[in-house]
CSV table of C-alpha atoms in Angstrom, one decimal:
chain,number,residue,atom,x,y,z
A,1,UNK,CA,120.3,61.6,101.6
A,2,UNK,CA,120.8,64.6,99.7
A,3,UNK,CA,123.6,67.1,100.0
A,4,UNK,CA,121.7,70.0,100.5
A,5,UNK,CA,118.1,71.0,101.2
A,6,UNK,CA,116.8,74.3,100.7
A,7,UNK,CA,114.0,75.0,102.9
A,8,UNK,CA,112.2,78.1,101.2
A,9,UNK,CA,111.6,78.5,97.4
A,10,UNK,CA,111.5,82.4,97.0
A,11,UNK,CA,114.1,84.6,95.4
A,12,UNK,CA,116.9,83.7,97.9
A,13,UNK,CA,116.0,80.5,97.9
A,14,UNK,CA,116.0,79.5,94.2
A,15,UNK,CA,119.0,80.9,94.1
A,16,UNK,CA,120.8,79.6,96.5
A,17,UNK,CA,119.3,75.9,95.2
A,18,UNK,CA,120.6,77.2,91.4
A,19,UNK,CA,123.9,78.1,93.1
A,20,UNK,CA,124.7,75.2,94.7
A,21,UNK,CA,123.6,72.8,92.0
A,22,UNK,CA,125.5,74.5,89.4
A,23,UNK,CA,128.8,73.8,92.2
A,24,UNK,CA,128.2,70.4,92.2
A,25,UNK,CA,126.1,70.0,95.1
A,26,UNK,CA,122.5,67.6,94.8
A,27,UNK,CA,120.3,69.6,96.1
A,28,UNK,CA,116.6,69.6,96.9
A,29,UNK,CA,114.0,72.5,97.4
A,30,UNK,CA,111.3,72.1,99.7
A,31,UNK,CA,108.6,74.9,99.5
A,32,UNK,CA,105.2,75.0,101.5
A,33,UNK,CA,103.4,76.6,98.9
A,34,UNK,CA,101.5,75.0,95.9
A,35,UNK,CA,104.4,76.6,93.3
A,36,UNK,CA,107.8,78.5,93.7
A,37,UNK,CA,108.7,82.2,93.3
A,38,UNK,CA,104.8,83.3,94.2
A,39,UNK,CA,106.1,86.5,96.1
A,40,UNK,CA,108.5,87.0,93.1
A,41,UNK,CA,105.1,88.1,90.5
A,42,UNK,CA,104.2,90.9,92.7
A,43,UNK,CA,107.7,92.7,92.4
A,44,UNK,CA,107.9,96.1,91.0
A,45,UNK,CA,103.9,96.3,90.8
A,46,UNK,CA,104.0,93.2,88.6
A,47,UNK,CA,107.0,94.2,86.9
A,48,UNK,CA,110.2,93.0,89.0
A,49,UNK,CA,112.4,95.2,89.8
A,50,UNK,CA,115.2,92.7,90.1
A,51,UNK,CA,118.0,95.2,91.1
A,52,UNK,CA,119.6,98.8,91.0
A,53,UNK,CA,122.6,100.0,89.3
A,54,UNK,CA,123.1,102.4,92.3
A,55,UNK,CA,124.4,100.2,95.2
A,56,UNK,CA,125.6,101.8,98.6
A,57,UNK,CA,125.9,100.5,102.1
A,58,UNK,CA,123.3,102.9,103.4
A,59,UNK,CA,120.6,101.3,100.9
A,60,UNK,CA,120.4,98.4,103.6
A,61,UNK,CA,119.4,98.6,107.2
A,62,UNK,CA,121.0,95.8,109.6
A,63,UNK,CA,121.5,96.1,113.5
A,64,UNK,CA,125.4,94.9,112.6
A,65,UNK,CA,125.7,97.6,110.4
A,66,UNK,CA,128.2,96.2,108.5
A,67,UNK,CA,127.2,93.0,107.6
A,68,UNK,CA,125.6,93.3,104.9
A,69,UNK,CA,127.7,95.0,102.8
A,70,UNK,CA,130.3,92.1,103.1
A,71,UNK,CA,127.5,89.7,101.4
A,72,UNK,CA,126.5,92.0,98.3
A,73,UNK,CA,130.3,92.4,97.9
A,74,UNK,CA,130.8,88.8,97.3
A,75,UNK,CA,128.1,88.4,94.6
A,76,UNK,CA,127.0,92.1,93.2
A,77,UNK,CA,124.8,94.4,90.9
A,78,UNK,CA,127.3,93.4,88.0
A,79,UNK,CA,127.3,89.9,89.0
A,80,UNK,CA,123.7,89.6,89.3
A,81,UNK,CA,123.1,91.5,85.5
A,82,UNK,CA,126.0,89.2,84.4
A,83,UNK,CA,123.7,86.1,86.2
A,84,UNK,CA,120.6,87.0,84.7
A,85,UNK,CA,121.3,87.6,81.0
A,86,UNK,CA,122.9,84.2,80.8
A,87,UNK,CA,119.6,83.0,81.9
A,88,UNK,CA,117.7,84.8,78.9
A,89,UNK,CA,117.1,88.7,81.2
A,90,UNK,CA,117.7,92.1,79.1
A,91,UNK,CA,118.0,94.3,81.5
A,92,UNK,CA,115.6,97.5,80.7
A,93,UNK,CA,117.2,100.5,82.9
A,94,UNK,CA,114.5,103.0,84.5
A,95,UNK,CA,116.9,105.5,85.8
A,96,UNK,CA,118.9,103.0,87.1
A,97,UNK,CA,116.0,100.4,88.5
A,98,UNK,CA,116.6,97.8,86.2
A,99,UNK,CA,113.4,95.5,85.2
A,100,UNK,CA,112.9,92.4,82.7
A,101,UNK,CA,112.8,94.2,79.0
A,102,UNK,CA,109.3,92.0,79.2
A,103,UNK,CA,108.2,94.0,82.1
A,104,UNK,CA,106.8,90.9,83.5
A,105,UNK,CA,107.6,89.9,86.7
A,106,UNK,CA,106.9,86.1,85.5
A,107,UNK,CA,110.1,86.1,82.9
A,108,UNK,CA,112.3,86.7,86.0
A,109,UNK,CA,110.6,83.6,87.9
A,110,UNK,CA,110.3,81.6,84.3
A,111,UNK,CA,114.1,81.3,84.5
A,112,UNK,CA,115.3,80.6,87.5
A,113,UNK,CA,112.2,77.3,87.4
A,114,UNK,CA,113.8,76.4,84.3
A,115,UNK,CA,117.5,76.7,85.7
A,116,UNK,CA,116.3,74.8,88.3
A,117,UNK,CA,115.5,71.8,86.3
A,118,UNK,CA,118.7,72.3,83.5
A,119,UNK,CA,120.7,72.2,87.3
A,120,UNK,CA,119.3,69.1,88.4
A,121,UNK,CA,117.4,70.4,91.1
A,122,UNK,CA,114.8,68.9,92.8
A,123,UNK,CA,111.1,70.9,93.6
A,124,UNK,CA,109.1,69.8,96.2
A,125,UNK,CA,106.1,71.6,96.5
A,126,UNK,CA,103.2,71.7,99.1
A,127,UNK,CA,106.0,70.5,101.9
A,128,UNK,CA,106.0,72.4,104.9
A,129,UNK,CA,109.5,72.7,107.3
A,130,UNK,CA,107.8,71.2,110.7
A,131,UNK,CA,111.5,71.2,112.3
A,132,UNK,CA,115.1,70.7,111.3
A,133,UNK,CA,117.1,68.2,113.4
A,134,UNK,CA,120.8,69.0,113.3
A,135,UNK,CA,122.3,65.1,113.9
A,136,UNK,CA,126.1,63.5,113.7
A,137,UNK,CA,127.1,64.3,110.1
A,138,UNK,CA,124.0,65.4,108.7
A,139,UNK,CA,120.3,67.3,109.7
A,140,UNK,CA,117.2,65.3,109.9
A,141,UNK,CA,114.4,67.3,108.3
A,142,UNK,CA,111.0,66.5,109.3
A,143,UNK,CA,107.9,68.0,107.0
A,144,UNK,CA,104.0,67.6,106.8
A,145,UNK,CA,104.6,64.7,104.1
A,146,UNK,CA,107.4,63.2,105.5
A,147,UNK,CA,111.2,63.3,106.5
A,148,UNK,CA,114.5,64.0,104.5
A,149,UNK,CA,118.0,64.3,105.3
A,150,UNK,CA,120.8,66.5,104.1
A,151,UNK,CA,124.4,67.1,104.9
A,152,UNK,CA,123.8,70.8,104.9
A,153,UNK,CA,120.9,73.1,105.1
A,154,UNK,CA,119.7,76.5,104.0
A,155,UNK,CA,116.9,78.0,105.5
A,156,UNK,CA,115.2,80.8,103.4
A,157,UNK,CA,111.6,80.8,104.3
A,158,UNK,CA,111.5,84.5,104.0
A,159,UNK,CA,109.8,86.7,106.5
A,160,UNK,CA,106.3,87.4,107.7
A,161,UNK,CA,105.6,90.4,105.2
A,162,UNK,CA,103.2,90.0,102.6
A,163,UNK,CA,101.4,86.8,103.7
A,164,UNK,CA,99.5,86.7,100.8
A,165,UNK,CA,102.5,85.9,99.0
A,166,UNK,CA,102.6,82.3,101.3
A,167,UNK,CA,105.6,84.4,104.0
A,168,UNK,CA,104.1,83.4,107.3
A,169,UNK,CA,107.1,83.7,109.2
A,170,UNK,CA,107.5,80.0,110.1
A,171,UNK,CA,111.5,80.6,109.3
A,172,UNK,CA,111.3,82.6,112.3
A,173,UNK,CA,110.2,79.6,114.4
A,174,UNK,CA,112.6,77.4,113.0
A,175,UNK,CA,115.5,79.1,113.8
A,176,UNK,CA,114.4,79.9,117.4
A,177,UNK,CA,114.1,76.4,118.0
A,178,UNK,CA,117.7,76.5,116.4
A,179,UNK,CA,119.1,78.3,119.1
A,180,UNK,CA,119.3,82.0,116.8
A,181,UNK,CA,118.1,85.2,118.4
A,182,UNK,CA,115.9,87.4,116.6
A,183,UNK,CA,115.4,91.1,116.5
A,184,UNK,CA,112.0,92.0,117.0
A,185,UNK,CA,110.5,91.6,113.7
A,186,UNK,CA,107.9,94.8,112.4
A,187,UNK,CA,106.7,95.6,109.2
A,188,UNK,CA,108.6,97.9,106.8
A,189,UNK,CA,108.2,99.8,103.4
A,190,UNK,CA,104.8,100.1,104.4
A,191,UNK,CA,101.9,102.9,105.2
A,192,UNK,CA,101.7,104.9,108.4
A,193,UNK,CA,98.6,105.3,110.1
A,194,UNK,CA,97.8,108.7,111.8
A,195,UNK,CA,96.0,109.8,114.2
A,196,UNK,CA,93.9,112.4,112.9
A,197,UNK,CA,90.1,112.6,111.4
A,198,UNK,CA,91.0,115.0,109.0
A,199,UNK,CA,92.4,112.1,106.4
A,200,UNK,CA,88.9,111.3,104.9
A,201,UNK,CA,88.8,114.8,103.4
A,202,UNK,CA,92.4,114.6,101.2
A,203,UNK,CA,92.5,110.8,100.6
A,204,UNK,CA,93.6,110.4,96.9
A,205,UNK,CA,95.6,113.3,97.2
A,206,UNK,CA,99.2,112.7,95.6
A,207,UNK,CA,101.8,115.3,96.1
A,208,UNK,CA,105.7,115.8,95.3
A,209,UNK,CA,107.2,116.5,99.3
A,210,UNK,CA,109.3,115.7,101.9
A,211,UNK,CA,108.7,113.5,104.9
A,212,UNK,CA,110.6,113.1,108.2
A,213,UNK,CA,110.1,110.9,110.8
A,214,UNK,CA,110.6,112.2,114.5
A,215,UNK,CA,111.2,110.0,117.4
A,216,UNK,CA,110.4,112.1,120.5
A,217,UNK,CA,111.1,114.9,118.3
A,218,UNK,CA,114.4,113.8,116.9
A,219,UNK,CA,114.5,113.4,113.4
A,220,UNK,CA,115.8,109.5,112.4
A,221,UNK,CA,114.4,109.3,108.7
A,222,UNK,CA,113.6,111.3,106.0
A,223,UNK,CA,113.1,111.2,102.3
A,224,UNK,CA,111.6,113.1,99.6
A,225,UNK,CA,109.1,111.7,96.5
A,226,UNK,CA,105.6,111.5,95.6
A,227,UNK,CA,103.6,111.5,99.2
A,228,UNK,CA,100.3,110.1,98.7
A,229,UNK,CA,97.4,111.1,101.5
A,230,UNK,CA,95.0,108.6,102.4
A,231,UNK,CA,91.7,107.9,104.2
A,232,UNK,CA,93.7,106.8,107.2
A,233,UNK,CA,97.2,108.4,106.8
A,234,UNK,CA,100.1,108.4,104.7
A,235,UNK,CA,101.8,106.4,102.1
A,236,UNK,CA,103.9,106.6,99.0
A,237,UNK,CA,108.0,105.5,98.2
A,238,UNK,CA,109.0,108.2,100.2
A,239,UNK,CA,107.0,107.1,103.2
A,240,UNK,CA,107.8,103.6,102.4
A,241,UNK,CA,111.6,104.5,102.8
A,242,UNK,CA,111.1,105.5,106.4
A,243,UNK,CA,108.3,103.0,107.4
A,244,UNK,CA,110.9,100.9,108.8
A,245,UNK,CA,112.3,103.7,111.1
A,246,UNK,CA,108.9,104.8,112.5
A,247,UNK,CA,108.4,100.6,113.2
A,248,UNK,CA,111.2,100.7,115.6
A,249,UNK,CA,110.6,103.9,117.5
A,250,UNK,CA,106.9,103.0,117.7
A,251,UNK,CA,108.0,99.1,118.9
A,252,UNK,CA,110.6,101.1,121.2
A,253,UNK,CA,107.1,103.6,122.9
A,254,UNK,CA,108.7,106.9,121.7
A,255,UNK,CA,106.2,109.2,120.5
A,256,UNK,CA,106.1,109.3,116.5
A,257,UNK,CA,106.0,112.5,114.3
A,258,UNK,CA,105.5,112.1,110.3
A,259,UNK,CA,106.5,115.9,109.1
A,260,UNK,CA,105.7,116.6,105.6
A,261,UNK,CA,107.5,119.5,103.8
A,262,UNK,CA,105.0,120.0,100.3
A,263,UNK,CA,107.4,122.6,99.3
A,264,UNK,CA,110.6,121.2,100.0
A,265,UNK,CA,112.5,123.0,97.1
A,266,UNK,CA,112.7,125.7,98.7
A,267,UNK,CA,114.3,126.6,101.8
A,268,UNK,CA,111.9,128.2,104.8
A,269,UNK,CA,113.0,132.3,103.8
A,270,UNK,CA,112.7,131.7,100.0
A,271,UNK,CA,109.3,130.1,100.8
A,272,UNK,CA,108.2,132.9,102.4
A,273,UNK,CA,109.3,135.5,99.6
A,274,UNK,CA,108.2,132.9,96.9
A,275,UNK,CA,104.4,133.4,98.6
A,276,UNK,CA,105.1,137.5,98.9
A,277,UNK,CA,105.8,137.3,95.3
A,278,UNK,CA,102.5,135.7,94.5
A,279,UNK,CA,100.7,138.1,96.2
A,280,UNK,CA,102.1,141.0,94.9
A,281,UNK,CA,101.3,139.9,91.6
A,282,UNK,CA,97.4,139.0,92.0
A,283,UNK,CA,96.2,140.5,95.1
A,284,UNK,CA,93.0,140.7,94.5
A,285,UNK,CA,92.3,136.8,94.6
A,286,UNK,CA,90.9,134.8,97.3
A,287,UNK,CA,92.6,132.7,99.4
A,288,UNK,CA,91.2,129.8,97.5
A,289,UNK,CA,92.1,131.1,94.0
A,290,UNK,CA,95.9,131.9,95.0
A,291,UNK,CA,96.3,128.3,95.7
A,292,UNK,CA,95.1,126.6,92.2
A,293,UNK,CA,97.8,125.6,90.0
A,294,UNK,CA,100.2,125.2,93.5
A,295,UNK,CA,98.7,122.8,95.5
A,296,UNK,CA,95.7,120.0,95.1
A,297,UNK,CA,92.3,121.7,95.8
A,298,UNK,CA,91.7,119.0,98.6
A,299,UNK,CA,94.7,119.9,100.6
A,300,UNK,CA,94.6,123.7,100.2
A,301,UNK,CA,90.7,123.7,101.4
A,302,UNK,CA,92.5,121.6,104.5
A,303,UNK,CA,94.9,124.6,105.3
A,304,UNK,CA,92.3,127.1,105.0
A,305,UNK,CA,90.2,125.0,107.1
A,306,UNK,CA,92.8,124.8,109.6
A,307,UNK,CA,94.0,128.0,109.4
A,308,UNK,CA,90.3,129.3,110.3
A,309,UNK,CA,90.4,131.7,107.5
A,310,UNK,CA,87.2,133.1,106.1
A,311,UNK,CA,85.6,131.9,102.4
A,312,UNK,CA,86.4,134.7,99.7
A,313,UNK,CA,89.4,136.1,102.2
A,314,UNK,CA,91.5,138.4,99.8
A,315,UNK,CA,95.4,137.3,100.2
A,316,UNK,CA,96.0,140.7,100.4
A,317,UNK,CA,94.1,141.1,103.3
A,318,UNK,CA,96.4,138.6,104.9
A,319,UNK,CA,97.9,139.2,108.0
A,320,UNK,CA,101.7,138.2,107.9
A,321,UNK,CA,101.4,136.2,110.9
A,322,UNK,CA,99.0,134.4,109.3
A,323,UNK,CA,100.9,133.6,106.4
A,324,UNK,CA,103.6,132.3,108.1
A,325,UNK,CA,101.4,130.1,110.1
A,326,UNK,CA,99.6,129.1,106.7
A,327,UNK,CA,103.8,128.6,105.2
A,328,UNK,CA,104.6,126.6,108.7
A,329,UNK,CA,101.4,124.4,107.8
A,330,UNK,CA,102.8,123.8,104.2
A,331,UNK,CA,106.4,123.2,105.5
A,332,UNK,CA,106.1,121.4,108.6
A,333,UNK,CA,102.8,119.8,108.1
A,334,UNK,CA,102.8,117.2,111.3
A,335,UNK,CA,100.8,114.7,111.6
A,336,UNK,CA,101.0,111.5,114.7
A,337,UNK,CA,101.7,108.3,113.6
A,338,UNK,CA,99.7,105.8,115.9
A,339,UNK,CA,100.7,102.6,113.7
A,340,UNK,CA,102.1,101.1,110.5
A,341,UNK,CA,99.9,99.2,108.2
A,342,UNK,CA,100.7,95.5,109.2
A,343,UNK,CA,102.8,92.6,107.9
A,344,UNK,CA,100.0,91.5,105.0
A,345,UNK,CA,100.3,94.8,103.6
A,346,UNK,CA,104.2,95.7,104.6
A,347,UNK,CA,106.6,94.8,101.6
A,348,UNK,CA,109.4,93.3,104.1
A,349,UNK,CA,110.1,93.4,107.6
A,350,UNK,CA,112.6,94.9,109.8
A,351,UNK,CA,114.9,92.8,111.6
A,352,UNK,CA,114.7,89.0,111.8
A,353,UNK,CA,117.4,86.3,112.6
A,354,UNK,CA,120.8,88.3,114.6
A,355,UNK,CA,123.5,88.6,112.0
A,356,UNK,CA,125.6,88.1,114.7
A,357,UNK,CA,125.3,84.8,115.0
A,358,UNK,CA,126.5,84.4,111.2
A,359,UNK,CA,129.4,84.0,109.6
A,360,UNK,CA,129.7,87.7,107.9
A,361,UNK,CA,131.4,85.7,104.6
A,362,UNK,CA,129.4,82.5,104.3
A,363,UNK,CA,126.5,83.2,105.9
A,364,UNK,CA,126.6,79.4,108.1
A,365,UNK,CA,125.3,79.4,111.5
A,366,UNK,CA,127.7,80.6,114.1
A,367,UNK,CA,125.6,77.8,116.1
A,368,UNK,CA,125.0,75.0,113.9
A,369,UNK,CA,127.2,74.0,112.0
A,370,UNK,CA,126.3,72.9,108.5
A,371,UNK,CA,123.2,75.6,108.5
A,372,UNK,CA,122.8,78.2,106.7
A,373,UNK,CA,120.6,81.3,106.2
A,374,UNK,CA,119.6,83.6,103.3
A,375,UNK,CA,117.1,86.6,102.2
A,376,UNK,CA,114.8,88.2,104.5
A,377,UNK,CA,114.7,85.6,107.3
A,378,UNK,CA,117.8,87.8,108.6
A,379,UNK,CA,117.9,91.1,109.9
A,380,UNK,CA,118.7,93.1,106.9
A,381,UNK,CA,116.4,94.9,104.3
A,382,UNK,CA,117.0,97.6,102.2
A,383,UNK,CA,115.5,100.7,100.5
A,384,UNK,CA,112.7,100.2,97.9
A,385,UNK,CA,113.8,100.0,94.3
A,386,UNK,CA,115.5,96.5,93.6
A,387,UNK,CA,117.3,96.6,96.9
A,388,UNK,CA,115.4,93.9,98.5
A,389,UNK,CA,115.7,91.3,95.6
A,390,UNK,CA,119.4,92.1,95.2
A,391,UNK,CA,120.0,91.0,98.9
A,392,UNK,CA,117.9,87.6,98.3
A,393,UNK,CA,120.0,87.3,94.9
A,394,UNK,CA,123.3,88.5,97.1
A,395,UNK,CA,122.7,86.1,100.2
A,396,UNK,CA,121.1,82.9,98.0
A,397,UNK,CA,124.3,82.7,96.1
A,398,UNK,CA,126.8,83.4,98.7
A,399,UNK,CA,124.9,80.5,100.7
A,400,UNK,CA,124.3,78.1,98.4
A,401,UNK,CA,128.1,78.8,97.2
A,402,UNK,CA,129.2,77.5,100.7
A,403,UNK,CA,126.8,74.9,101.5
A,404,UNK,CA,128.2,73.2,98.1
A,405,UNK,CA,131.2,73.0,99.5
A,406,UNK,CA,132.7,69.8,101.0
């Protein structure tokens, strides 16, 4: 029998295993996949971004709001640099997204494997969690190659987002049959499908805007980037920052609204006289020449297609209702959001296992004694840019802290 056992060998989980073993604890790993960390390489689009220097309560979404927070305060950005240059990481600072000076994803995995086996701890690979059996003084825990014991577990399977990645979402399971609740789990920091045909005709397009997410026509999200227009709808970072949002109110039946502002700079009045200005100074060009250097070609000929105006139209032939229906279309472009991509293409899911059935300081069962829980299996993810890793980072150490302890 071993002290602990770590079921899940992604980023919470390896460090929760390096954790505990560096407290004192024996501790093996049992991961159903063929090697550790696999979700870990595709991080930062190869490059992990392992954290963020800008760290705020409102970077994570939870249904107990505050939970989170109380975790990333016991083990934080600092704390995690700290963590990871005494493992051999230089931090390389991209505006505050901080990255392996490599820029490979693989140094940030290469370290915590060989932590792993300077700590002692022990890798089981290929074992899949069938069940966890919580007996007298210690769990019984039953795989597809046989059955260990521990005096405590950690369960960090991860979620059901990127599947690819080996995260089918058998955590989920296992913690059901626990006795924890979940909140419905949907995918997040991920595209929106819309309903449309006209998406064919600008995919490709990418485009500095705005985007808000309405729910019955309240706005619950918004965020502003680089919006990128495909054949089927929309993605981008900005998008991906309010995926999660449009999840719940599409889960929830409301009717879903994705409103993109391609001039978002400048307020609705200084739009308009920004336009005026530009047609005062050429107004002999078409409708189709005033737009080039502005906007891409693709979404322009979408306006004036939509707009109904006539090929070679002088702007100064313009009517000015019809330029501020052709601003309104450039402001508060709206498009219906039927769907999100799903969970093999979504980068994490919202919600998961209740928070509050967990101890808001050492993240043990409320339940079951002796368990523990850590990374995306719980309902908490945050914004894209390091956010997500620095909560598996945040919740492995805090867990396999505790679960070390007598």
């Amino acid at each position: 029998m071993t002290d602990v056992i770590v079921v899940g060998g992604g980023a919470s989980g390896l460090m929760a295993a390096v954790t505990a073993a560096s407290s004192g604890a024996e501790v093996t790993l049992v991961e159903q996949n063929d090697r550790v960390g696999r979700k870990i390489l595709s991080t930062g689009n190869g490059r992990c971004n392992y954290t963020n220097l800008y760290q705020d309560p409102a970077c994570y979404h939870c249904e107990n709001v505050s939970f989170p927070w109380k975790i990333l305060q016991q083990f934080d950005v600092r704390q995690t640099v700290d963590f990871f240059q005494q493992l051999g990481i230089h931090p390389k600072s991209r505006n505050g997204y901080l990255y392996p000076n490599s820029d490979q994803a693989s140094s940030v995995l290469d370290v915590l494997r060989m932590e792993c086996a300077r700590s002692g701890v022990e890798i089981l690979n290929e074992r899949k969690c069938m069940e966890i059996c919580p007996e007298k003084s210690c769990f019984l825990v039953k795989t597809n190659s046989g059955k260990l014991r521990a005096r405590k577990v950690i369960l960090a399977a991860g979620s059901k987002a990127s599947a690819v990645s080996g995260s089918d979402g058998t955590g989920y399971t296992l913690a059901k049959e626990l006795g924890h609740t979940l909140i419905p789990v949907l995918p997040a920091l991920v595209q929106l499908r819309c309903r449309e045909s006209f998406y064919k005709s600008i995919s490709g397009v990418r485009v500095h805007g705005q985007v808000s997410i309405l729910a019955d026509g309240e706005c619950i999200a918004k965020d502003k980037g680089e919006i990128q227009l495909t054949n089927y709808g929309i993605s981008g970072i900005p998008v991906f920052q309010v995926s999660g949002a449009a999840a719940k109110a599409l889960y929830r039946g409301s009717t879903v609204t994705a409103v993109l502002d391609f001039m978002p700079d400048l307020e609705w009045e200084e739009f308009l006289q920004f336009l005026d200005t530009r047609v005062q100074m050429r107004p002999e060009k078409t409708l189709e020449e005033f737009f080039i250097g502005l906007f891409p070609k693709k979404l322009c000929d979408l306006w004036i297609r939509l707009g109904k105006f006539t090929r070679g139209q002088r702007v100064d032939s313009i009517a000015k209702t019809q330029w501020k229906e052709l601003a309104q279309r450039i402001k508060q472009f709206g498009t219906i959001v039927a769907e999100t991509n799903p969970f093999e293409q979504a980068q994490v899911c919202r919600g998961g296992v209740d928070t509050r059935e967990i101890h808001p300081q050492t993240l043990e069962s409320n339940l079951v004694p002796g368990l523990y829980f850590a990374g995306e299996l719980l309902d908490v993810d945050g914004l894209c840019g390091g956010y997500n890793l620095q909560w598996a980072w945040s919740s492995g150490h805090v867990a396999g802290r505790e679960a070390a302890r007598a």
